[in-house]
Amino acid sequence: MQVPAHFEYRRATDVDHAVALLGRFGPEARVVAGGHSLIPMMKLRLAQPELLVDINELTELSGVRLHNGPDGPELRIGALTRHAELLDCALVGEHAAMLHDAERVIADPVVRNRGTVGGSICQADPSEDLSGAFTALRAVAVIRGADGERTVPVREFFHGPYETAVGPAEVLVELRVPVRAGSGSSYLKVDRRAGDWAVAAAGAVLNLQNGRVTAAGLGLTAVGAPGFGAPDAEEYLLGRSTDAGTFAEAGRIAARACRPVADQRGPVDYKLHLAAELTARALTAAAARAADR
Ligand SMILES: Cc1cc2nc3c(=O)[nH]c(=O)nc-3n(C[C@H](O)[C@H](O)[C@H](O)COP(=O)(O)OP(=O)(O)OC[C@H]3O[C@@H](n4cnc5c(N)ncnc54)[C@H](O)[C@@H]3O)c2cc1C
């Protein structure tokens, strides 16, 4: 039986309490949310925190709401929102449909009932589906520490595999997703079997005016795209029409920036092919959804 090394456990009563506990115990303390990534790593001794700070009672970190912010409406998604809640949320389906697309293919109901949005993003596994999706959506992460709150665009949040902008005595509290009129989004994934991690996946967001692209967001998962992004392909799309040739070229540009590794999920060439093809298909689906709005 795999058993984690000895650790202490505290249940936080609010976010400030969680921050204080993390600060008191230093870099060997870790937040536990759903535990679906952290606990397996502890059992394998890939992580050996001395203290777990349980945030599961912090209801203020749960749920999704539509908020009118200074830059326009945005979806505010609490870090402790479970995958299953995100999948059930009608507001998410209406304003950020790609999050529903992504959630449908993340693991299985057992994992989705417990795993959280914040845990997914903070884990920063290169195969984490929501990392690609939030990158495409240009979400902003809200992080709280002893000095108060700061905001970090998700595009600057990932410092590398399993490394994020969240400091040792900080808690991710929320993700903010801009809501834009006339936009459509889609997320597509290829996996070896239902519920598996991605072989490759791509998310796309498009804003259209008179059939031309006025804004584009792309996110790629599991293919070694730096920061899960494809900025050159986004730039290429601006001002262009939504035809198959444009989307195929955007896919080729996106794939050129990817650096996948060969593993049991497939060779490099196959993953690059998927990056290009999934990007083009996600753009096609996003355009169709944008045209419907
Ligand atoms: C069998 C299985 C299959 C899976 N398949 C997929 C898949 O196909 N696609 C996919 O994307 N994911 C998949 N996952 C991962 C799943 O989505 C996890 O739930 C998620 O990665 C982590 O969420 P969690 O709440 O369990 O995080 P935890 O395990 O609790 O935490 C993960 C990390 O984030 C930190 N953390 C958590 N919350 C916060 C916070 N609010 N502030 C600061 N740090 C925080 C923790 O300290 C830890 O370092 C799978 C998991 C399993 C077990």
Coordinates of C-alpha atoms and ligand atoms in Angstrom, one line a residue:
M1 CA 0.0 0.0 0.0
Q2 CA 1.3 3.5 -0.9
V3 CA 1.3 5.8 2.2
P4 CA 2.3 9.4 2.3
A5 CA 5.1 10.5 4.6
H6 CA 4.0 12.0 8.0
F7 CA 2.3 15.4 7.7
E8 CA 0.3 17.8 9.9
Y9 CA -3.2 18.8 9.0
R10 CA -5.2 22.0 9.7
R11 CA -8.6 23.0 8.5
A12 CA -8.8 26.7 7.5
T13 CA -11.8 28.7 8.7
D14 CA -11.4 31.5 6.1
V15 CA -9.0 32.6 3.5
D16 CA -7.0 34.8 5.9
H17 CA -6.6 31.9 8.2
A18 CA -5.4 29.7 5.4
V19 CA -2.8 32.4 4.4
A20 CA -1.7 32.7 8.0
L21 CA -1.2 29.0 8.4
L22 CA 0.7 28.8 5.2
G23 CA 2.9 31.7 6.3
R24 CA 3.6 30.2 9.7
F25 CA 4.7 26.9 8.3
G26 CA 6.7 28.2 5.4
P27 CA 7.4 26.6 2.0
E28 CA 6.7 23.0 3.3
A29 CA 3.0 23.8 3.8
R30 CA 0.6 23.1 1.0
V31 CA -3.1 23.9 0.3
V32 CA -5.3 20.8 -0.2
A33 CA -8.5 21.3 -2.2
G34 CA -9.9 18.2 -4.0
G35 CA -6.7 16.3 -3.2
H36 CA -6.9 14.4 -6.5
S37 CA -3.5 15.5 -7.7
L38 CA -1.7 16.3 -4.4
I39 CA -2.5 13.1 -2.5
P40 CA -1.4 10.7 -5.3
M41 CA 1.9 12.8 -5.5
M42 CA 2.3 12.4 -1.7
K43 CA 1.7 8.7 -1.8
L44 CA 4.4 8.4 -4.5
R45 CA 6.6 10.7 -2.3
L46 CA 6.9 13.1 -5.2
A47 CA 5.5 15.7 -2.8
Q48 CA 6.3 15.6 0.9
P49 CA 4.6 18.6 2.5
E50 CA 4.9 19.0 6.3
L51 CA 1.5 20.6 6.6
L52 CA -1.7 20.4 4.6
V53 CA -4.0 23.4 4.9
D54 CA -7.5 22.2 4.0
I55 CA -9.6 24.9 2.3
N56 CA -12.7 22.7 1.8
E57 CA -14.8 24.7 4.3
L58 CA -14.2 28.0 2.6
T59 CA -17.6 28.3 0.9
E60 CA -16.7 31.9 -0.2
L61 CA -14.3 30.3 -2.7
S62 CA -17.1 28.2 -4.3
G63 CA -19.5 29.0 -7.1
V64 CA -19.8 31.0 -10.3
R65 CA -21.4 34.4 -10.7
L66 CA -21.7 37.1 -13.4
H67 CA -20.2 40.4 -12.3
N68 CA -20.1 43.8 -13.9
G69 CA -16.5 44.8 -13.6
P70 CA -14.8 48.0 -14.6
D71 CA -13.8 46.5 -18.0
G72 CA -17.2 45.0 -18.6
P73 CA -19.0 41.8 -17.5
E74 CA -17.0 38.8 -16.4
L75 CA -17.6 35.4 -15.0
R76 CA -16.1 35.0 -11.5
I77 CA -15.3 31.4 -10.8
G78 CA -14.3 30.6 -7.2
A79 CA -11.1 28.5 -6.9
L80 CA -12.9 25.8 -4.9
T81 CA -15.6 25.3 -7.5
R82 CA -15.7 21.6 -8.3
H83 CA -15.4 20.4 -11.9
A84 CA -18.9 19.0 -11.7
E85 CA -20.3 22.4 -10.6
L86 CA -18.7 24.1 -13.5
L87 CA -20.2 21.6 -15.9
D88 CA -23.6 22.1 -14.4
C89 CA -23.5 25.9 -14.4
A90 CA -25.8 27.5 -17.0
L91 CA -24.0 30.8 -16.8
V92 CA -20.8 29.0 -17.9
G93 CA -22.6 27.3 -20.8
E94 CA -24.0 30.6 -22.0
H95 CA -20.8 32.7 -21.7
A96 CA -17.9 30.4 -21.9
A97 CA -19.1 27.2 -23.6
M98 CA -15.6 25.8 -24.0
L99 CA -15.4 25.3 -20.2
H100 CA -18.3 22.9 -20.6
D101 CA -16.6 21.2 -23.5
A102 CA -13.4 20.8 -21.4
E103 CA -15.2 19.6 -18.3
R104 CA -17.1 16.9 -20.2
V105 CA -13.8 15.3 -21.1
I106 CA -11.9 15.7 -17.8
A107 CA -11.6 12.4 -16.1
D108 CA -14.8 10.8 -14.8
P109 CA -17.7 11.8 -12.4
V110 CA -15.8 10.6 -9.3
V111 CA -12.8 13.0 -10.1
R112 CA -15.1 15.8 -11.2
N113 CA -17.2 15.7 -8.1
R114 CA -14.2 16.4 -5.9
G115 CA -11.4 18.0 -8.0
T116 CA -11.5 21.8 -8.2
V117 CA -10.9 24.5 -10.7
G118 CA -8.2 26.1 -8.5
G119 CA -6.5 22.8 -7.9
S120 CA -6.3 22.2 -11.7
I121 CA -4.8 25.5 -12.4
C122 CA -2.4 25.4 -9.4
Q123 CA -1.3 21.9 -10.3
A124 CA -0.1 23.3 -13.7
D125 CA 0.3 19.8 -15.1
P126 CA 1.1 20.3 -18.9
S127 CA -1.9 18.1 -19.6
E128 CA -4.4 20.0 -17.4
D129 CA -7.4 20.8 -19.7
L130 CA -8.5 23.9 -17.8
S131 CA -5.1 25.5 -18.1
G132 CA -5.5 25.5 -21.9
A133 CA -9.1 26.6 -21.7
F134 CA -8.5 29.6 -19.4
T135 CA -5.5 30.6 -21.5
A136 CA -7.7 30.8 -24.6
L137 CA -10.3 32.7 -22.6
R138 CA -7.7 35.3 -21.4
A139 CA -8.8 34.7 -17.8
V140 CA -7.3 36.5 -14.9
A141 CA -6.3 34.8 -11.6
V142 CA -6.9 36.4 -8.3
I143 CA -4.3 35.5 -5.6
R144 CA -4.5 36.4 -1.9
G145 CA -1.5 36.6 0.5
A146 CA -0.7 38.4 3.7
D147 CA -0.4 41.8 1.8
G148 CA -3.9 41.5 0.2
E149 CA -5.0 40.5 -3.3
R150 CA -3.2 40.7 -6.6
T151 CA -4.4 39.8 -10.1
V152 CA -2.3 37.9 -12.6
P153 CA -3.4 37.2 -16.2
V154 CA -3.5 33.4 -16.7
R155 CA -1.1 34.0 -19.6
E156 CA 1.5 35.0 -17.0
F157 CA 0.4 32.5 -14.4
F158 CA 2.3 29.4 -15.5
H159 CA 6.0 29.6 -14.9
G160 CA 6.6 26.0 -16.1
P161 CA 5.4 22.5 -15.5
Y162 CA 4.0 22.4 -11.9
E163 CA 5.1 26.0 -11.3
T164 CA 2.8 28.9 -11.0
A165 CA 2.7 32.5 -9.9
V166 CA 1.1 31.5 -6.6
G167 CA 3.7 32.0 -3.8
P168 CA 4.3 29.7 -0.9
A169 CA 2.1 31.7 1.5
E170 CA -0.7 32.6 -1.0
V171 CA -4.0 31.1 -2.0
L172 CA -5.7 31.3 -5.5
V173 CA -9.1 32.6 -4.7
E174 CA -10.8 33.2 -8.1
L175 CA -10.6 33.1 -11.9
R176 CA -12.2 35.9 -13.8
V177 CA -13.3 35.3 -17.4
P178 CA -14.2 38.3 -19.6
V179 CA -17.6 38.0 -21.2
R180 CA -17.8 39.6 -24.7
A181 CA -20.9 40.1 -26.8
G182 CA -20.8 38.2 -30.1
S183 CA -18.1 35.7 -29.0
G184 CA -18.1 31.9 -29.4
S185 CA -15.7 29.3 -27.9
S186 CA -15.0 25.6 -28.2
Y187 CA -12.5 23.1 -26.7
L188 CA -11.6 19.8 -28.4
K189 CA -9.5 17.0 -27.0
V190 CA -8.2 13.7 -28.4
D191 CA -7.7 11.0 -25.7
R192 CA -6.9 7.3 -25.9
R193 CA -10.1 6.4 -24.1
A194 CA -12.9 8.2 -22.3
G195 CA -11.8 10.1 -19.3
D196 CA -8.0 9.8 -20.0
W197 CA -5.6 12.7 -20.0
A198 CA -5.2 14.4 -23.4
V199 CA -3.0 13.2 -26.2
A200 CA -3.6 16.7 -27.4
A201 CA -6.3 19.4 -27.0
A202 CA -7.1 22.8 -28.3
G203 CA -9.4 25.6 -27.2
A204 CA -10.5 28.6 -29.3
V205 CA -12.4 31.8 -28.6
L206 CA -13.5 34.1 -31.5
N207 CA -15.2 37.5 -31.7
L208 CA -16.7 38.2 -35.0
Q209 CA -18.0 41.3 -36.8
N210 CA -19.4 41.1 -40.3
G211 CA -17.9 37.7 -40.7
R212 CA -14.4 38.9 -39.7
V213 CA -12.3 38.1 -36.6
T214 CA -12.1 41.0 -34.2
A215 CA -10.5 39.1 -31.4
A216 CA -9.1 35.6 -31.0
G217 CA -7.9 33.4 -28.1
L218 CA -6.2 30.1 -28.4
G219 CA -5.0 27.5 -25.8
L220 CA -3.2 24.2 -26.3
T221 CA -2.9 21.4 -23.8
A222 CA -0.4 18.5 -23.6
V223 CA 1.6 19.6 -26.7
G224 CA 4.3 21.7 -25.1
A225 CA 2.9 25.1 -26.1
P226 CA 4.8 27.7 -24.1
G227 CA 2.4 28.9 -21.4
F228 CA -0.4 26.9 -23.1
G229 CA -0.7 29.7 -25.7
A230 CA -0.4 30.3 -29.4
P231 CA 0.0 34.1 -29.8
D232 CA 1.3 34.1 -33.4
A233 CA -1.7 32.2 -34.6
E234 CA -4.0 34.6 -32.7
E235 CA -2.4 37.5 -34.4
Y236 CA -2.7 35.9 -37.8
L237 CA -6.4 35.5 -37.3
L238 CA -7.2 39.2 -36.6
G239 CA -9.2 40.8 -39.4
R240 CA -9.5 37.6 -41.4
S241 CA -12.6 35.9 -42.5
T242 CA -13.8 32.6 -41.0
D243 CA -13.0 30.3 -43.9
A244 CA -11.5 26.8 -43.7
G245 CA -8.2 28.0 -45.3
T246 CA -7.7 30.7 -42.6
F247 CA -8.4 28.2 -39.8
A248 CA -6.1 25.6 -41.3
E249 CA -3.3 28.1 -41.5
A250 CA -3.9 29.3 -37.9
G251 CA -3.6 25.6 -36.9
R252 CA -0.3 25.2 -38.7
I253 CA 1.1 28.4 -37.1
A254 CA -0.1 27.2 -33.6
A255 CA 1.5 23.8 -34.1
R256 CA 4.9 25.4 -35.1
A257 CA 5.2 26.8 -31.6
C258 CA 4.5 23.5 -29.9
R259 CA 7.2 21.2 -28.5
P260 CA 5.5 18.0 -27.5
V261 CA 7.4 15.0 -26.2
A262 CA 7.0 11.5 -27.4
D263 CA 5.5 9.2 -24.8
Q264 CA 3.0 6.4 -24.4
R265 CA 0.3 8.7 -25.8
G266 CA 2.1 9.1 -29.1
P267 CA 5.1 10.3 -31.2
V268 CA 5.9 13.9 -31.7
D269 CA 4.7 14.1 -35.3
Y270 CA 1.3 12.8 -34.4
K271 CA 0.9 15.3 -31.6
L272 CA 1.9 18.2 -33.8
H273 CA -0.6 17.0 -36.4
L274 CA -3.3 17.0 -33.7
A275 CA -2.3 20.4 -32.5
A276 CA -2.8 21.9 -35.9
E277 CA -6.0 19.9 -36.7
L278 CA -7.7 20.4 -33.3
T279 CA -6.9 24.2 -33.4
A280 CA -8.5 24.4 -36.8
R281 CA -11.6 22.4 -35.7
A282 CA -11.9 24.3 -32.4
L283 CA -11.9 27.6 -34.4
T284 CA -14.5 26.3 -36.8
A285 CA -16.8 25.3 -33.9
A286 CA -16.1 28.6 -32.1
A287 CA -17.0 30.6 -35.2
A288 CA -20.3 28.7 -35.6
R289 CA -21.2 29.4 -32.0
A290 CA -20.2 33.1 -32.3
A291 CA -22.4 33.4 -35.5
D292 CA -25.4 32.0 -33.5
R293 CA -25.3 34.7 -30.8
Ligands
LIG1 C1 -7.8 9.5 -12.4 C2 -7.7 11.0 -12.7 C3 -7.9 11.4 -14.0 C4 -7.7 12.8 -14.3 N1 -7.9 13.2 -15.6 C5 -7.8 14.5 -15.9 C6 -8.0 15.0 -17.2 O1 -8.3 14.2 -18.1 N2 -7.9 16.3 -17.4 C7 -7.5 17.2 -16.4 O2 -7.4 18.4 -16.7 N3 -7.4 16.8 -15.2 C8 -7.5 15.5 -14.9 N4 -7.3 15.1 -13.6 C9 -6.9 16.1 -12.5 C10 -8.2 16.6 -11.8 O3 -8.7 17.5 -12.7 C11 -7.8 17.2 -10.5 O4 -8.9 17.3 -9.8 C12 -7.0 18.5 -10.5 O5 -5.9 18.5 -11.3 C13 -6.6 19.0 -9.2 O6 -7.6 19.5 -8.4 P1 -7.7 19.3 -6.9 O7 -8.8 20.2 -6.4 O8 -7.9 17.8 -6.6 O9 -6.3 19.8 -6.4 P2 -5.4 19.3 -5.2 O10 -4.9 17.9 -5.5 O11 -6.0 19.5 -3.9 O12 -4.2 20.3 -5.4 C14 -3.4 20.3 -6.5 C15 -2.3 21.4 -6.3 O13 -2.8 22.7 -6.3 C16 -2.6 23.4 -5.0 N5 -3.8 24.1 -4.8 C17 -5.1 23.6 -4.8 N6 -6.0 24.6 -4.6 C18 -5.3 25.7 -4.4 C19 -5.6 27.1 -4.2 N7 -6.9 27.5 -4.1 N8 -4.6 28.0 -4.0 C20 -3.3 27.6 -4.0 N9 -2.9 26.3 -4.3 C21 -3.9 25.4 -4.5 C22 -2.3 22.3 -4.1 O14 -1.4 22.7 -3.0 C23 -1.5 21.3 -5.0 O15 -0.2 21.7 -5.1 C24 -7.4 13.7 -13.2 C25 -7.2 13.3 -11.9 C26 -7.4 11.9 -11.6 C27 -7.2 11.5 -10.2

